[in-house]
Short mmCIF file of C-alpha atoms in Angstrom, two decimals:
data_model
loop_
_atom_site.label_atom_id
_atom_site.label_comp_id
_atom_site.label_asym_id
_atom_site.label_seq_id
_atom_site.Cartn_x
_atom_site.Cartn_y
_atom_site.Cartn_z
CA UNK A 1 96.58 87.91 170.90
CA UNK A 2 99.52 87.63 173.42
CA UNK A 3 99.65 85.61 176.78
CA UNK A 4 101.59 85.06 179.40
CA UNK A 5 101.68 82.24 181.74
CA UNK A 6 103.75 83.77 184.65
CA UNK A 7 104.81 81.59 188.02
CA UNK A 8 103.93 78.44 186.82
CA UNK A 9 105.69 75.31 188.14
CA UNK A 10 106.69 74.33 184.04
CA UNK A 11 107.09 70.93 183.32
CA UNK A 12 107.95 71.27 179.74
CA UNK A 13 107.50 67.28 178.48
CA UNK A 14 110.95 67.90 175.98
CA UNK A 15 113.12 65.67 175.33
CA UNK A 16 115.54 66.83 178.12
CA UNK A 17 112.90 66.53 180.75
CA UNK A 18 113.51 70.64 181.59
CA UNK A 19 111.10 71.66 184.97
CA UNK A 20 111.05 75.41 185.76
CA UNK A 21 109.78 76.06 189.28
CA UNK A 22 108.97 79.06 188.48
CA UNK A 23 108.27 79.60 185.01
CA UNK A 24 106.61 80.83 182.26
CA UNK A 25 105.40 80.10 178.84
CA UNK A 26 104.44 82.75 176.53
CA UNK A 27 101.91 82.05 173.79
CA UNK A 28 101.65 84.20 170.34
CA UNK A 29 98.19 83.46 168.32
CA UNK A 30 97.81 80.02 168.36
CA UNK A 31 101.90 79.12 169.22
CA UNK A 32 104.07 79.39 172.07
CA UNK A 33 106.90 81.35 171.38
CA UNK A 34 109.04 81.46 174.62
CA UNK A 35 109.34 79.37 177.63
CA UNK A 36 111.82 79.41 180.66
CA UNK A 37 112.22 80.62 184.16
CA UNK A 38 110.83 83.63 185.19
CA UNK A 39 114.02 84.80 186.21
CA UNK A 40 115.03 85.02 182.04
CA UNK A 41 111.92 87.32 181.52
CA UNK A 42 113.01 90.69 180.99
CA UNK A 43 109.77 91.94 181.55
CA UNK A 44 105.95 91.81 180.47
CA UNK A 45 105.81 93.13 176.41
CA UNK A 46 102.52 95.54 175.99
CA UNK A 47 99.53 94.22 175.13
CA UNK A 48 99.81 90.94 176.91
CA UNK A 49 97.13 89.15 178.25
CA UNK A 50 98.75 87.88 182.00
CA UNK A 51 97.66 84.94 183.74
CA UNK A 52 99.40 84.41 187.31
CA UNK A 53 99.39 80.67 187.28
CA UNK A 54 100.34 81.18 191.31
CA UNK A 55 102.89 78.18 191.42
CA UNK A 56 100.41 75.37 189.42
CA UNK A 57 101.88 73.27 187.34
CA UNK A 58 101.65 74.20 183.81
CA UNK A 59 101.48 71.02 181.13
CA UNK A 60 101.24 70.24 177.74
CA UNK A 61 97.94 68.89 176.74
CA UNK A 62 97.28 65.28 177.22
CA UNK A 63 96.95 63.04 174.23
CA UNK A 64 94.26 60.03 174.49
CA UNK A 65 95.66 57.93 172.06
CA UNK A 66 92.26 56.03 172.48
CA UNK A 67 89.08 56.44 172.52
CA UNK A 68 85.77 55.45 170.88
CA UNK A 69 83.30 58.54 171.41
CA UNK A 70 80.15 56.50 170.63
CA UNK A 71 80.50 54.76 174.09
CA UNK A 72 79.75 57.78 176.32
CA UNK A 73 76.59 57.03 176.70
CA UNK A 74 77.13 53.33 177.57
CA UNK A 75 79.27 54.09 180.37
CA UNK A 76 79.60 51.85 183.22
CA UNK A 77 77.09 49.27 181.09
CA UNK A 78 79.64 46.42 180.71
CA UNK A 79 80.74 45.81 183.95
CA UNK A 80 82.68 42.71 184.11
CA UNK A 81 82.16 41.32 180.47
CA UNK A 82 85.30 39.54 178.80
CA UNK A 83 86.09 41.13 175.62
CA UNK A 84 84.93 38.59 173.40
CA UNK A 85 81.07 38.42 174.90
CA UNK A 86 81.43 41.99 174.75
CA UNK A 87 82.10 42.51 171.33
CA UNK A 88 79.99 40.16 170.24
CA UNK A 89 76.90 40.67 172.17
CA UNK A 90 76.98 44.19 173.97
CA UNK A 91 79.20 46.51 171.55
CA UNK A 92 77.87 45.18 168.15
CA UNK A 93 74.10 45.22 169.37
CA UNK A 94 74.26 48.89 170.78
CA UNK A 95 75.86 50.04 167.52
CA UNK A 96 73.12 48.61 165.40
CA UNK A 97 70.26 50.43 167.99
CA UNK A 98 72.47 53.69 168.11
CA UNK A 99 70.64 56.94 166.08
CA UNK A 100 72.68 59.28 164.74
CA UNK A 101 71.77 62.44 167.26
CA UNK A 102 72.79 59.92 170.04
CA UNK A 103 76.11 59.17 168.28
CA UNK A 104 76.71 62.89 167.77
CA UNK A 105 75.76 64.14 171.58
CA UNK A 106 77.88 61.21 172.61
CA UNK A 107 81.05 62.18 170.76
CA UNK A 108 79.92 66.13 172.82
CA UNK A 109 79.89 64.49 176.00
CA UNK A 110 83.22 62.68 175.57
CA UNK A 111 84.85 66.37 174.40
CA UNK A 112 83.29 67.87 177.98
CA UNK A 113 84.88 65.10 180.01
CA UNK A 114 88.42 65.03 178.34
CA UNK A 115 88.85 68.70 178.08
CA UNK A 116 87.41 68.64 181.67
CA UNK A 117 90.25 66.79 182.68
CA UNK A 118 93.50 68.13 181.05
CA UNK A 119 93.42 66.12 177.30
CA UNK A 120 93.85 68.51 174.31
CA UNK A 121 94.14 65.93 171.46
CA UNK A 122 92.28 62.35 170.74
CA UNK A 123 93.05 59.70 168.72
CA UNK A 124 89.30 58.94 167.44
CA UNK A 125 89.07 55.03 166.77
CA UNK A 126 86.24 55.19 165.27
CA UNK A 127 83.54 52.38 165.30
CA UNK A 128 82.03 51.07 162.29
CA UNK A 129 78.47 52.60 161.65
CA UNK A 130 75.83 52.40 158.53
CA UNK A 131 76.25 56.37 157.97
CA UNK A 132 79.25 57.75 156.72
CA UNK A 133 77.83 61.35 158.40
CA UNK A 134 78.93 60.30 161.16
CA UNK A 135 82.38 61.07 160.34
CA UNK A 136 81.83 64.53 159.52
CA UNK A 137 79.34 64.60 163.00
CA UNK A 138 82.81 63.54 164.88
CA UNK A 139 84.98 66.40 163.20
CA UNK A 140 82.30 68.76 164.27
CA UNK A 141 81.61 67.74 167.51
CA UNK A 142 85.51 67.96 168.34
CA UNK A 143 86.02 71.07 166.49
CA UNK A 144 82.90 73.11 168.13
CA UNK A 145 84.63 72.21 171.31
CA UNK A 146 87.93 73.23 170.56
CA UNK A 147 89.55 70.28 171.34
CA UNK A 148 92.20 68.79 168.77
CA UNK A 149 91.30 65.56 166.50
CA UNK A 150 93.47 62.60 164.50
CA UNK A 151 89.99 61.12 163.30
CA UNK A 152 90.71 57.13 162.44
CA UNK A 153 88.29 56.20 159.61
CA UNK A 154 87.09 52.60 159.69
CA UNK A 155 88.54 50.98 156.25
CA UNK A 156 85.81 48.32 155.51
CA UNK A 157 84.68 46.46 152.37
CA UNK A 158 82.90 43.59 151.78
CA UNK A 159 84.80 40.19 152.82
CA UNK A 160 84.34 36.16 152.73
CA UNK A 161 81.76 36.74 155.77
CA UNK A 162 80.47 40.02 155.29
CA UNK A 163 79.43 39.12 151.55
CA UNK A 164 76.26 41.93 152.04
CA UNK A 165 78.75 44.63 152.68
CA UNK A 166 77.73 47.79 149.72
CA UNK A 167 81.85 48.59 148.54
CA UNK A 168 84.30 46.06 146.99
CA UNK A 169 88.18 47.08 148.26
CA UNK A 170 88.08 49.68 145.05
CA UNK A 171 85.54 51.11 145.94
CA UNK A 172 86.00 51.44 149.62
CA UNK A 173 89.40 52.99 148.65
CA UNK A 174 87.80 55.53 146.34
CA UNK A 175 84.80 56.52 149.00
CA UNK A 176 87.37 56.48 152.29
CA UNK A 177 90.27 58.37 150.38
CA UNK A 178 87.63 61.24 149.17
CA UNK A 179 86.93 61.42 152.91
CA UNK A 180 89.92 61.59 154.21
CA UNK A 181 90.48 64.57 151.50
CA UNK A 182 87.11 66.35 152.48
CA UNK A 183 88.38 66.56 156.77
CA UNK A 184 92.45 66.34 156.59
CA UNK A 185 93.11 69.47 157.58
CA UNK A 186 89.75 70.96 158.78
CA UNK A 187 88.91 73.26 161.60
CA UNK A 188 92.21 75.57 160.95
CA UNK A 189 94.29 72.25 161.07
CA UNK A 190 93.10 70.95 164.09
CA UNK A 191 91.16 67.89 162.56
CA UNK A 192 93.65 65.16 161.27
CA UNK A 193 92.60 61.94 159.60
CA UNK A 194 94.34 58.15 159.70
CA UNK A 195 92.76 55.25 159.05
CA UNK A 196 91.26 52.26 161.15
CA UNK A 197 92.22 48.60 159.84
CA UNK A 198 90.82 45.94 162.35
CA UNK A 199 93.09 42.55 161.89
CA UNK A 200 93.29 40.94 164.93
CA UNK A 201 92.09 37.33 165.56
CA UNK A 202 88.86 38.02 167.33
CA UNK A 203 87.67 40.95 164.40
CA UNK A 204 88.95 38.41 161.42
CA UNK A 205 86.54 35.61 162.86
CA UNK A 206 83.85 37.88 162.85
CA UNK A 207 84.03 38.55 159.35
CA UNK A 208 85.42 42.50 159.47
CA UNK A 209 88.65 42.09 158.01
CA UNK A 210 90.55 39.91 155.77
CA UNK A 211 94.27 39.66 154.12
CA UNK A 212 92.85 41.45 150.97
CA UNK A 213 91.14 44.04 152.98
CA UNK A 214 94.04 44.81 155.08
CA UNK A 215 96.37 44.91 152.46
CA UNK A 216 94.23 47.66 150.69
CA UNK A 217 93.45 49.81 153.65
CA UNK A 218 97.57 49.77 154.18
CA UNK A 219 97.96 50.61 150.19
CA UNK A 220 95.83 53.44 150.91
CA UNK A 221 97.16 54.54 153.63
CA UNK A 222 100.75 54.62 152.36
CA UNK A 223 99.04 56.40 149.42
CA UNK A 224 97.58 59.25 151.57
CA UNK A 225 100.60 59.19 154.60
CA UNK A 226 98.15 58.09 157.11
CA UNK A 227 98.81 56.48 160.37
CA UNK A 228 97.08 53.12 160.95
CA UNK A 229 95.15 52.60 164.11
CA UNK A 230 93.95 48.67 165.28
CA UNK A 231 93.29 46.67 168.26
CA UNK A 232 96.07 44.15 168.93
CA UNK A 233 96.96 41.25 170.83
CA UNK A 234 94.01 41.66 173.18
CA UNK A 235 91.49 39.03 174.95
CA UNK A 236 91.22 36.51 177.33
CA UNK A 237 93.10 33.77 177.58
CA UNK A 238 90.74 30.74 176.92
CA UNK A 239 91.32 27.96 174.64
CA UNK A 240 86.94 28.42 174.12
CA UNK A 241 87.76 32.01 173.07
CA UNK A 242 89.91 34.49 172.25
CA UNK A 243 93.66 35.13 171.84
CA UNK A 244 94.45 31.65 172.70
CA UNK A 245 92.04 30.05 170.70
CA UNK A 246 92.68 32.36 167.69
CA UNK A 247 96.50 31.56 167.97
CA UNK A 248 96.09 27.93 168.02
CA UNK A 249 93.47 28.05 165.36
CA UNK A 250 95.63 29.97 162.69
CA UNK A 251 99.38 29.25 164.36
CA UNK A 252 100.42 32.98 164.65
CA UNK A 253 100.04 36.27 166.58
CA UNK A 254 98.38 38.94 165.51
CA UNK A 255 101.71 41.02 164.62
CA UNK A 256 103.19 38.17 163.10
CA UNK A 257 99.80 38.15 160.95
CA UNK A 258 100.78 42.07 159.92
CA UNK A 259 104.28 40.96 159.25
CA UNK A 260 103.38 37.84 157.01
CA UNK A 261 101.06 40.34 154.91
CA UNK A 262 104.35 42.32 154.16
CA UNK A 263 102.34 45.27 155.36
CA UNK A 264 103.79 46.00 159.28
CA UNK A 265 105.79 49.38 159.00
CA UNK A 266 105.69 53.04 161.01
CA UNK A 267 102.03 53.76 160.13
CA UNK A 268 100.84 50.83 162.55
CA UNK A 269 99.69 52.29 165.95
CA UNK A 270 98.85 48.87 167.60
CA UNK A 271 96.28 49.61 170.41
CA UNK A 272 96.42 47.36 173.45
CA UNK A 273 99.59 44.74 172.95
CA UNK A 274 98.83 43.03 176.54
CA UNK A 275 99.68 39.66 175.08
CA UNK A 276 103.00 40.48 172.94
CA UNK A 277 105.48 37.88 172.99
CA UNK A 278 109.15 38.59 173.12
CA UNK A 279 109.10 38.13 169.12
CA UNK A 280 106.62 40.33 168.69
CA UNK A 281 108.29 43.16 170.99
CA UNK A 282 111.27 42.62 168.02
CA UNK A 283 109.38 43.01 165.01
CA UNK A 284 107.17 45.86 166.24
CA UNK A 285 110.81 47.57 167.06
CA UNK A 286 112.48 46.21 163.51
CA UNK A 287 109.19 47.87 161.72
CA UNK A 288 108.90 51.21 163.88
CA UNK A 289 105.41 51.15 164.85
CA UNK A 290 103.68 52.17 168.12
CA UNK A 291 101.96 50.62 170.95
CA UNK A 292 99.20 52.30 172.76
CA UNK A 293 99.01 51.11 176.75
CA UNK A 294 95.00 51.48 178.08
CA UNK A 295 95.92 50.55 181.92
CA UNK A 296 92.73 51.04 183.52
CA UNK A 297 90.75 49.67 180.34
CA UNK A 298 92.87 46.64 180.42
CA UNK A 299 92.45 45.89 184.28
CA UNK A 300 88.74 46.22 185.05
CA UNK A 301 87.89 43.82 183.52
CA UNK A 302 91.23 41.45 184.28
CA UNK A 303 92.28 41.53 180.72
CA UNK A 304 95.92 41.42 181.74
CA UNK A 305 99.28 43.14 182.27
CA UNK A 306 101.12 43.95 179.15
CA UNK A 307 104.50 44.17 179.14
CA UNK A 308 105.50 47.70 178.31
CA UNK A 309 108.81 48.20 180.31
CA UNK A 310 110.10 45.66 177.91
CA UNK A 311 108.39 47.61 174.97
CA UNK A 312 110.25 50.64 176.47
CA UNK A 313 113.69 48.72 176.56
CA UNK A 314 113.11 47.36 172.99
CA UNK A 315 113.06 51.10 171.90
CA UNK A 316 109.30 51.02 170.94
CA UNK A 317 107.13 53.89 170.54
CA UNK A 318 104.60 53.80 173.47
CA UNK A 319 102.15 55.97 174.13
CA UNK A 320 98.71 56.43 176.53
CA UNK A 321 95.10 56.06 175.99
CA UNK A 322 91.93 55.51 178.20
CA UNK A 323 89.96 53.14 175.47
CA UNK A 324 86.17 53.40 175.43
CA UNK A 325 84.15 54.41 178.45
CA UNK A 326 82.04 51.47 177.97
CA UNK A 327 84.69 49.24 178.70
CA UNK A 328 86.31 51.58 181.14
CA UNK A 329 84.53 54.42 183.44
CA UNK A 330 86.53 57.04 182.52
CA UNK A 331 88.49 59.05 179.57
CA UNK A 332 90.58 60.93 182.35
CA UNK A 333 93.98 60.27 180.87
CA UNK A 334 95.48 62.06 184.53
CA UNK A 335 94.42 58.30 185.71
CA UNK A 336 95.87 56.51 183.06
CA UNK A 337 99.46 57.91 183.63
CA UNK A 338 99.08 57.21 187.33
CA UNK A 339 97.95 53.58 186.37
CA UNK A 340 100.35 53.41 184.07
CA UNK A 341 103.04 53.77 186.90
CA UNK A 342 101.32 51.50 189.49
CA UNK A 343 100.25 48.60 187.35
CA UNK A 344 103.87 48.01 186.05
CA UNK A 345 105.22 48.17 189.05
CA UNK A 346 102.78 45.22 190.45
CA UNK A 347 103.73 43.68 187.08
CA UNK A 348 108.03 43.33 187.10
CA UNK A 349 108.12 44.07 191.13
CA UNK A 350 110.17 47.61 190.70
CA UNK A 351 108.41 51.25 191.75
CA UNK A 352 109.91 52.53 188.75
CA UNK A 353 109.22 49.82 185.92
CA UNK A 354 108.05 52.78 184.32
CA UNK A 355 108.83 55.93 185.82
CA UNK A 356 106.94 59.12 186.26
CA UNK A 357 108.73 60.52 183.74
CA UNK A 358 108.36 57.98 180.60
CA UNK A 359 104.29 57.80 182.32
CA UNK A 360 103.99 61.37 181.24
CA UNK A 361 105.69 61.03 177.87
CA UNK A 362 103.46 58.51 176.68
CA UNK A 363 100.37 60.97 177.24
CA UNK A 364 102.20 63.93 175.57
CA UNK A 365 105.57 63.73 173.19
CA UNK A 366 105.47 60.12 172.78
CA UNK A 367 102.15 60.34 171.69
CA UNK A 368 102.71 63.13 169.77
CA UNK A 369 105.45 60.75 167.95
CA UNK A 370 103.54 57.96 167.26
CA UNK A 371 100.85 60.60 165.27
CA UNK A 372 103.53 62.02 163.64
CA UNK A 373 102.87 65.10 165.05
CA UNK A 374 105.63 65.41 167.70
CA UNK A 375 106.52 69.13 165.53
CA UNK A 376 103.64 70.35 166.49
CA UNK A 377 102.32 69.16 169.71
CA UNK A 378 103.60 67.44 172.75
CA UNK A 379 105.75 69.36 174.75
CA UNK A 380 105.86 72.95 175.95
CA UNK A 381 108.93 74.66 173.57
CA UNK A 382 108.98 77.43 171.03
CA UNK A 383 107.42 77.37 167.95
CA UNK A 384 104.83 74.34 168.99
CA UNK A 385 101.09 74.92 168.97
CA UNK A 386 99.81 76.76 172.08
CA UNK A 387 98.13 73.00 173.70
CA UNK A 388 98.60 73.48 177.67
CA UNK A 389 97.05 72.34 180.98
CA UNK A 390 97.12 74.28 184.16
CA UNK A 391 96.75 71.78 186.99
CA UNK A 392 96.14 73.22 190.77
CA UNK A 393 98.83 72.53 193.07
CA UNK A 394 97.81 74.37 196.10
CA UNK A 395 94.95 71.58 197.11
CA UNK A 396 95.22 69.33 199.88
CA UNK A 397 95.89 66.43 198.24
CA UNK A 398 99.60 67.68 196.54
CA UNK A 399 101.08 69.44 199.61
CA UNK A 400 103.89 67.89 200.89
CA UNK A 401 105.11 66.31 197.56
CA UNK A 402 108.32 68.36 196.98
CA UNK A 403 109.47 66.94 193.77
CA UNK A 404 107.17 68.31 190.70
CA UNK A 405 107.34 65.55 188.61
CA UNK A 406 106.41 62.88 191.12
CA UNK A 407 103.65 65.02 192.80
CA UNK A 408 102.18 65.90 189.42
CA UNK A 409 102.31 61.88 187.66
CA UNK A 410 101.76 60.33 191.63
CA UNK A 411 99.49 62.64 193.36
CA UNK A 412 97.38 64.66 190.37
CA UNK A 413 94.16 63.89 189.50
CA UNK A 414 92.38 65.29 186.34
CA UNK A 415 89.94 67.64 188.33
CA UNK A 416 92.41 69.75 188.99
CA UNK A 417 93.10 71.14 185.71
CA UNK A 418 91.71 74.66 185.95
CA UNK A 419 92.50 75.89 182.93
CA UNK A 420 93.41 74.04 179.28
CA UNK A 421 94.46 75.96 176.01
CA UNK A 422 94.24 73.80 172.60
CA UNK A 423 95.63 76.35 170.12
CA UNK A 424 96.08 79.14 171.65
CA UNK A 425 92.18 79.55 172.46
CA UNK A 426 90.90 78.33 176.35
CA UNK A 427 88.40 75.62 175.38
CA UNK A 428 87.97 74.70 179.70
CA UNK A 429 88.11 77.70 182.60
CA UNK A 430 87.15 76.71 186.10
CA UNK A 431 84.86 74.22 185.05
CA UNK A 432 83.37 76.17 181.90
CA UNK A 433 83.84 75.52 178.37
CA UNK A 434 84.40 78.94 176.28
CA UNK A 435 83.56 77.41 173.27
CA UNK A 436 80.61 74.96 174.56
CA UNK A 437 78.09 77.50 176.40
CA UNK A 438 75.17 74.61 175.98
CA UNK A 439 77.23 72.14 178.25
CA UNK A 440 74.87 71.72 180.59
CA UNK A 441 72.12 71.15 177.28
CA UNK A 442 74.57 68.90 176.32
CA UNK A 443 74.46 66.82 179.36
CA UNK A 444 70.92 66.68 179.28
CA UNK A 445 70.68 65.05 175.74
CA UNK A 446 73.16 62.57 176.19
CA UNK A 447 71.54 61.32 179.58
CA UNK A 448 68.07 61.34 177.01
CA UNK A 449 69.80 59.22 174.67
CA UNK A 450 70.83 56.63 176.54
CA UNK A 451 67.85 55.65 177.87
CA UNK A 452 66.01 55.73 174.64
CA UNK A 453 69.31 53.38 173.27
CA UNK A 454 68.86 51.33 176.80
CA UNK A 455 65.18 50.91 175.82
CA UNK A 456 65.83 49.97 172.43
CA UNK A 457 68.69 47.96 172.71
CA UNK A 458 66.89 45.77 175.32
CA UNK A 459 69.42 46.69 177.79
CA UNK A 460 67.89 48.46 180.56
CA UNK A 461 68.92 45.73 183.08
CA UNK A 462 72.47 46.48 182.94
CA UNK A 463 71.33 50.42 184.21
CA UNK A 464 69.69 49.06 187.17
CA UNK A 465 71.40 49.21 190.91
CA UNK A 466 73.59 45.90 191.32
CA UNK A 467 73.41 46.29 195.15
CA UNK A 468 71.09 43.96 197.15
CA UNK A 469 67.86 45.76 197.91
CA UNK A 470 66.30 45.15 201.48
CA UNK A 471 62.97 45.72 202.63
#
């Protein structure tokens, strides 16, 4: 099937920044195969499908190059918690009284909300669980809702404090690597795998990783060509906890950790970075890997400003993400360009630290890049999968905002997508998901679930009203 996008403001994402006013993209099965001004259409070919866009921008799909799907239904639960009391005692304790139909309807809910607001592909961190179904409940869940996947597989063994873990590293190897084999590639391409290798200070303390295990889960992801997804130079800075402590304890950073191990290369999409020193900024850019900026995550609960106009200026890889909504109240990745903008700006003193322009790359091509999938997905041009956002222009809130680029990165908001394609298909209309009739069944199951994992967890004080009541 054959559509055309006609009178779209097109703001293409390529690497020459290219904004038609009036524009239109043309998309053949599942690929587009023209864009330009509407002034280079000759006319409409037969049998195509026309949609009259009416002057709304037209995007390509956002990439969250973050997000843990579990956490849905923990939403606005860890309000104010430092990341290291969090880990230890809120996000470990609701994994362990988590069932697997919650974890499933909670990885549904988080495909309603992104495609909902404008994302088309997620970088999956997953979170360590007991089942390994849970894996193939992710692909599904994603798939069903025609949104696009790179699924990061936890690599995990047993280690000097996790002695009751069931694998040894060959084993884990064997068991992850068939895996990865059984979902690369699913869902007519649109489920990719990488792996998930947790190394930083706060997850080695805990007993989750060690130098053998991260050297294996980086052997096996050379072995397969996988990307490598971790949290990175993170926490607060507290010589009782955290990245502070952690660096004084064992005398290094956490990417001068990777690059002692031998094992910090191109794979490595470093999630977070807030606390990078200028060294580290160098040897991320020597080894070619990627940072991932979570702006909003990172600054609710004052975890810090990282420093990503350097990163930029160092030539790094940098893309967006919106972490988990347990940390943060939203996966709307609209807000995470915008914050993206603002927050670097308070940070160096200069509106455009980061400008509208490099905001939006890092939630399409640049993401795109750091999966390795900037071929495919990314940016509206010829021969690229058919991933695209129409955003509504005409509302109150954008008039007067002449230039496109500012008034979509400044002034949009992710409710104003009306319409997003992920391969050609619609998976969102108006508010309605093509491919999810049950949404509102959906809702319902999630809310159901997290009050039975509230109940169980013992943590239905952190649901209740925070305001003071008054007789």
């Amino acid at each position: 099937m054959r559509t055309l996008f006609a009178n779209a403001c097109v703001i293409t994402g390529n690497e020459a920044g290219d904004i038609h006013p009036q524009g239109f993209v043309l998309v053949e099965g599942g690929r587009i195969v023209a864009v330009g001004p509407m002034a280079a259409l000759p006319g409409v070919p037969d049998g195509v499908r026309t949609v009259d866009a009416g002057g709304r921008f037209l995007t390509p799909g956002l990439v969250n190059m973050h997000q843990h799907l579990h956490m849905n239904l923990l939403k606005g639960l860890a309000d104010g918690m430092l990341l290291e009391p969090w880990a230890r005692d809120f996000s470990a304790h609701s994994r362990r009284a988590m069932r697997r139909p919650a974890v499933r309807n909670s990885a549904r809910l988080a495909a309603l909300e992104m495609l909902r607001t404008g994302t088309t592909c997620v970088l999956n961190h997953q979170s360590p669980f007991s089942w390994p179904e849970l894996t193939h409940d992710a692909a599904e869940a994603m798939a069903q809702a025609g949104l696009r996947q790179v699924l990061a597989i936890p690599f995990q063994c047993r280690t000097p404090k996790l002695p009751e873990h069931p694998w040894d590293e060959a084993e884990a190897t064997r068991q992850i690597g068939a895996l990865v084999q059984a979902l690369e590639g699913g869902a007519n391409g649109m489920t990719r795998t990488a792996l998930t290798v947790e190394c930083n200070a706060h997850h080695t303390e805990m007993g989750r990783s060690s130098d053998s295990l991260v050297r294996a889960g980086h052997a096996l992801a050379q072995a397969l060509d996988l990307r490598v997804a971790v949290h990175m130079s993170g926490g607060t800075l507290s010589m009782r906890m955290g990245f502070t402590k952690y660096r004084r304890q064992t005398g290094r950073s956490d990417v001068e950790y990777l690059e002692q191990l031998g094992v910090l290369d191109h794979r490595w999409i470093l999630k977070h970075g807030i606390h990078f020193s200028d060294e580290d900024l160098q040897k991320v850019a020597r080894r070619g890997a990627s940072v991932v900026y979570t702006p909003t995550s990172e600054s609710i609960r004052g975890g810090g400003l990282g420093p990503w106009r350097a990163m930029h200026e160092a030539g790094i890889r940098c893309a967006l993400g919106t972490d988990g909504p347990a940390v943060d109240y939203s996966v709307d990745m609209v807000e995470q360009i915008k914050a993206c903008c603002f927050l670097q700006a308070v940070r160096y003193g200069d509106r455009d630290a980061i400008t509208p322009r490099q905001a939006l790359a890092m939630a399409t091509l640049g993401a795109a890049r750091a999966l390795g999938l900037e071929r495919e997905i990314g940016s509206l041009e010829p021969g690229k999968r058919a991933d695209l956002v129409l955003f509504d222009r005409r509302r109150a809130h954008l008039q007067m905002i002449e230039d496109p680029l500012t008034a979509f990165v400044r002034g949009c908001r992710g409710a104003d997508a009306t319409l997003v394609m992920v391969d050609g298909r619609i998976a969102m209309q108006d508010g309605h998901f093509p491919q999810v009739p049950d949404a509102d069944a959906v809702m319902a199951a999630a809310r159901a679930d997290a009050a039975q994992l509230l109940a169980e967890a013992g943590f239905e004080r952190l649901a209740q009203p925070r305001w003071p009541v008054r007789a």
